[in-house]
Coordinates of C-alpha atoms in Angstrom, one line a residue:
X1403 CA 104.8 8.3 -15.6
X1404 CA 101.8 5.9 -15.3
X1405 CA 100.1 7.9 -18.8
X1406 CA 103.7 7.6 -20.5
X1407 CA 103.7 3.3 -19.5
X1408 CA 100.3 3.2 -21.3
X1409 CA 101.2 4.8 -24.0
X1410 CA 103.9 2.7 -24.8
X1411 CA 101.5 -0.1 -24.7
X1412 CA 99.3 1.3 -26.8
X1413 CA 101.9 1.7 -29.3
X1414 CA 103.5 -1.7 -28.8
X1415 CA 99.5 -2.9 -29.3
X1416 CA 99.0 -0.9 -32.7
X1417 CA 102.3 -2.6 -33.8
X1418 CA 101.0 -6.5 -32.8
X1419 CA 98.1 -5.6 -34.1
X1420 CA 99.8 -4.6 -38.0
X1421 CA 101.5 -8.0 -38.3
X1422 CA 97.7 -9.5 -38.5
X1423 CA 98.2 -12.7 -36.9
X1424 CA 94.8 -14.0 -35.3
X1425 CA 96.2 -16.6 -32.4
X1426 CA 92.6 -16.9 -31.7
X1427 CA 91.9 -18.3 -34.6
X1428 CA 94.8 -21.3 -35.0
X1429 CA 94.5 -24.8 -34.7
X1430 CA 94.8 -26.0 -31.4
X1431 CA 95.8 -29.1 -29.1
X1432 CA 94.8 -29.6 -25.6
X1433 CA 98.2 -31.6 -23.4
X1434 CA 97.1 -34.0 -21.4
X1435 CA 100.3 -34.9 -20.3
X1436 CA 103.5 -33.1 -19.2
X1437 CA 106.0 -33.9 -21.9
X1438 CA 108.9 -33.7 -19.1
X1439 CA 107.6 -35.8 -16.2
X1440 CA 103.6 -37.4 -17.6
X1441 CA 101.9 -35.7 -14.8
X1442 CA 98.5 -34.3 -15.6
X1443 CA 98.1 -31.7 -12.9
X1444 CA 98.6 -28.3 -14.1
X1445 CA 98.0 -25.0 -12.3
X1446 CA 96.9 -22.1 -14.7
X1447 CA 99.9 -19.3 -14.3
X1448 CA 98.3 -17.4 -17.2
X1449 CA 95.4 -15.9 -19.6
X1450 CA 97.3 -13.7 -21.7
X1451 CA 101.0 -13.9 -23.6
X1452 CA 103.4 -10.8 -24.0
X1453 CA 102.1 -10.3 -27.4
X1454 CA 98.5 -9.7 -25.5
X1455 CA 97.0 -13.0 -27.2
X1456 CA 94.8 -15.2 -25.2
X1457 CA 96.8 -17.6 -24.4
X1458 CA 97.3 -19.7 -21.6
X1459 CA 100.1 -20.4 -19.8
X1460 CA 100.0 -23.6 -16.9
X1461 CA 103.1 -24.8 -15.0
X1462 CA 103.5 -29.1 -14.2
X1463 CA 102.7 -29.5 -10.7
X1464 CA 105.1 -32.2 -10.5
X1465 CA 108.4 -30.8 -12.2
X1466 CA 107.3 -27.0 -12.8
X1467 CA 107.8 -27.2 -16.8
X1468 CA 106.0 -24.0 -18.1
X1469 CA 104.0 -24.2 -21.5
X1470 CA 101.2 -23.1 -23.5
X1471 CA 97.9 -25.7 -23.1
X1472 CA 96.3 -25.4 -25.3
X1473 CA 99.3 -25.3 -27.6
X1474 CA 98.8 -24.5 -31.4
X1475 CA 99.2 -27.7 -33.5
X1476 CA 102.8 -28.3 -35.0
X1477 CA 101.6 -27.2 -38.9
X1478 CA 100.4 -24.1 -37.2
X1479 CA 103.6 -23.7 -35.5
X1480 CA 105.7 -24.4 -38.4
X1481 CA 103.3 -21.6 -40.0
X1482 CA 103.9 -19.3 -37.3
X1483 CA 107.9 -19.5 -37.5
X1484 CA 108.0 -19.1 -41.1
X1485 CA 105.4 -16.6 -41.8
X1486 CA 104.7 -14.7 -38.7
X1487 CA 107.5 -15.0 -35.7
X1488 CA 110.1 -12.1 -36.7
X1489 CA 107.6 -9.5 -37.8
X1490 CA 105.8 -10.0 -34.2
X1491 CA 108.9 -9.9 -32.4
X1492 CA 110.2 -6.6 -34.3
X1493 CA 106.8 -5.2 -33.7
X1494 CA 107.0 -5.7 -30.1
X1495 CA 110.0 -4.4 -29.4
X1496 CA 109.7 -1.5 -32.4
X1497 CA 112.5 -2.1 -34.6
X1498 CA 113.7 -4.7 -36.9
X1499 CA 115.1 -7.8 -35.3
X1500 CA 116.3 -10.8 -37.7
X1501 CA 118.7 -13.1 -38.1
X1502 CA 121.7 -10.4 -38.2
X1503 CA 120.6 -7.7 -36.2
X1504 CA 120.1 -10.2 -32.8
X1505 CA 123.9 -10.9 -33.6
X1506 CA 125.0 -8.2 -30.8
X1507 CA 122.5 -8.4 -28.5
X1508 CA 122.8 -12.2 -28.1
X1509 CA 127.1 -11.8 -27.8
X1510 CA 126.3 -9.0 -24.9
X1511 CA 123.7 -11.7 -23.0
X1512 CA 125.8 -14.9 -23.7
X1513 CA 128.9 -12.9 -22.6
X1514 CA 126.1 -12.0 -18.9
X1515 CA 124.4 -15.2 -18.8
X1516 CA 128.3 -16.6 -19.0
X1517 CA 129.1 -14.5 -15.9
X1518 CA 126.4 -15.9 -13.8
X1519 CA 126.8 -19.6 -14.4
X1520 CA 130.6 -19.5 -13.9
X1521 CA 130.2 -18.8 -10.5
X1522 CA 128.1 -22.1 -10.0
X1523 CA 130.1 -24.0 -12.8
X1524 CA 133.3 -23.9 -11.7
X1525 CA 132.9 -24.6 -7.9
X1526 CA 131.2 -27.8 -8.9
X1527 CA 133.7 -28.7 -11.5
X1528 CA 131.5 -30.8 -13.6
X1529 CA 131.2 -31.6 -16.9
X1530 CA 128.5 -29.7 -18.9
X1531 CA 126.3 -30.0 -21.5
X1532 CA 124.0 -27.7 -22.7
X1533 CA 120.5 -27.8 -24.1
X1534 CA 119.0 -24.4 -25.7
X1535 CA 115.7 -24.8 -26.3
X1536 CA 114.2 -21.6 -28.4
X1537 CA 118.0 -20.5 -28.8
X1538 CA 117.6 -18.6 -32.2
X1539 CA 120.7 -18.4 -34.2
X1540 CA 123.0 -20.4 -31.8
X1541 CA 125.0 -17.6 -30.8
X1542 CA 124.5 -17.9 -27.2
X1543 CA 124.9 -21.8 -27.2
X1544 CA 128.1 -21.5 -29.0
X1545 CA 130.0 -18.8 -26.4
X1546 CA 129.0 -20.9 -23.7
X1547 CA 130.4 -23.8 -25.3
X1548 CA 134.0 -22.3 -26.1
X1549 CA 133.8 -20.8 -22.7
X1550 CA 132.9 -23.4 -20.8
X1551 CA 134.0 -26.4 -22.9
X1552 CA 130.8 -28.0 -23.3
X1553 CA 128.5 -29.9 -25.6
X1554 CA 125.8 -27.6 -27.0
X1555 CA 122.8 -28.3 -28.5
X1556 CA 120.5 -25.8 -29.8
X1557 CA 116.6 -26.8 -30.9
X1558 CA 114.6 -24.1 -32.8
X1559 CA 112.4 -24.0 -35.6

């Protein structure tokens, strides 16, 4: 089992390494600040992404937000998401993913993720709103809003 588990990495690795993105090698910015709360304590969670790039990962001390520091710059990431983001993803997971084939899979986890929160949403019976940051096409954002009733946003680049 334990020969089988490194092969697969060493497959998912030879497939990273084909889409020829250099993470290394983008502009960075340091944050000095946490953009949720303004502390500037951060504890180091991480050296490495799940792509395998050396990246690192620190959480707030003070409110726990999670992010990349240094982060690339925002022309870098807007590179990123146009040139580079789909090919890595389908290269991790080993088949294409895009903007139509992530139409099933995200119905089957909004329809999950729906179960789970319904048991905290309606004993509280308050009114919702709903921020999905990173939430791709929308689809997830959008069954929770007609099941749920509330006010979605979605943010992604």
């Amino acid at each position: 089992m334990k020969n089988h588990n490194i092969d697969i990495i060493r497959e998912r690795t030879k497939r990273i390494d084909s889409v020829r993105f250099d993470y290394t090698k983008q502009p960075k910015e340091n944050i000095d600040k946490c953009n949720l709360c303004g502390d500037d304590i951060f504890t180091i969670i991480s050296h490495s992404d799940q792509y395998g790039f050396s990246a690192q990962t620190v959480m707030c001390n003070t409110c726990g937000l999670v992010m990349l520091n240094p982060r690339m710059t925002a022309k870098a990431y807007a590179n990123f998401y146009s040139n580079t983001y789909r090919p890595l993803v389908s290269a991790y997971h080993g088949r294409l993913i895009n903007e139509e084939t992530i139409q099933v899979e995200q119905k089957h986890y909004a329809s999950h993720l729906g179960d789970i929160l319904e048991r905290v949403i309606n004993r509280k019976k308050i009114a919702l709103n709903l921020l999905d940051i990173g939430g791709s096409t929308g689809v997830v954002a959008f069954y929770l809003q007609e099941r749920f009733g509330c006010n979605a946003t979605v943010i992604d680049p």
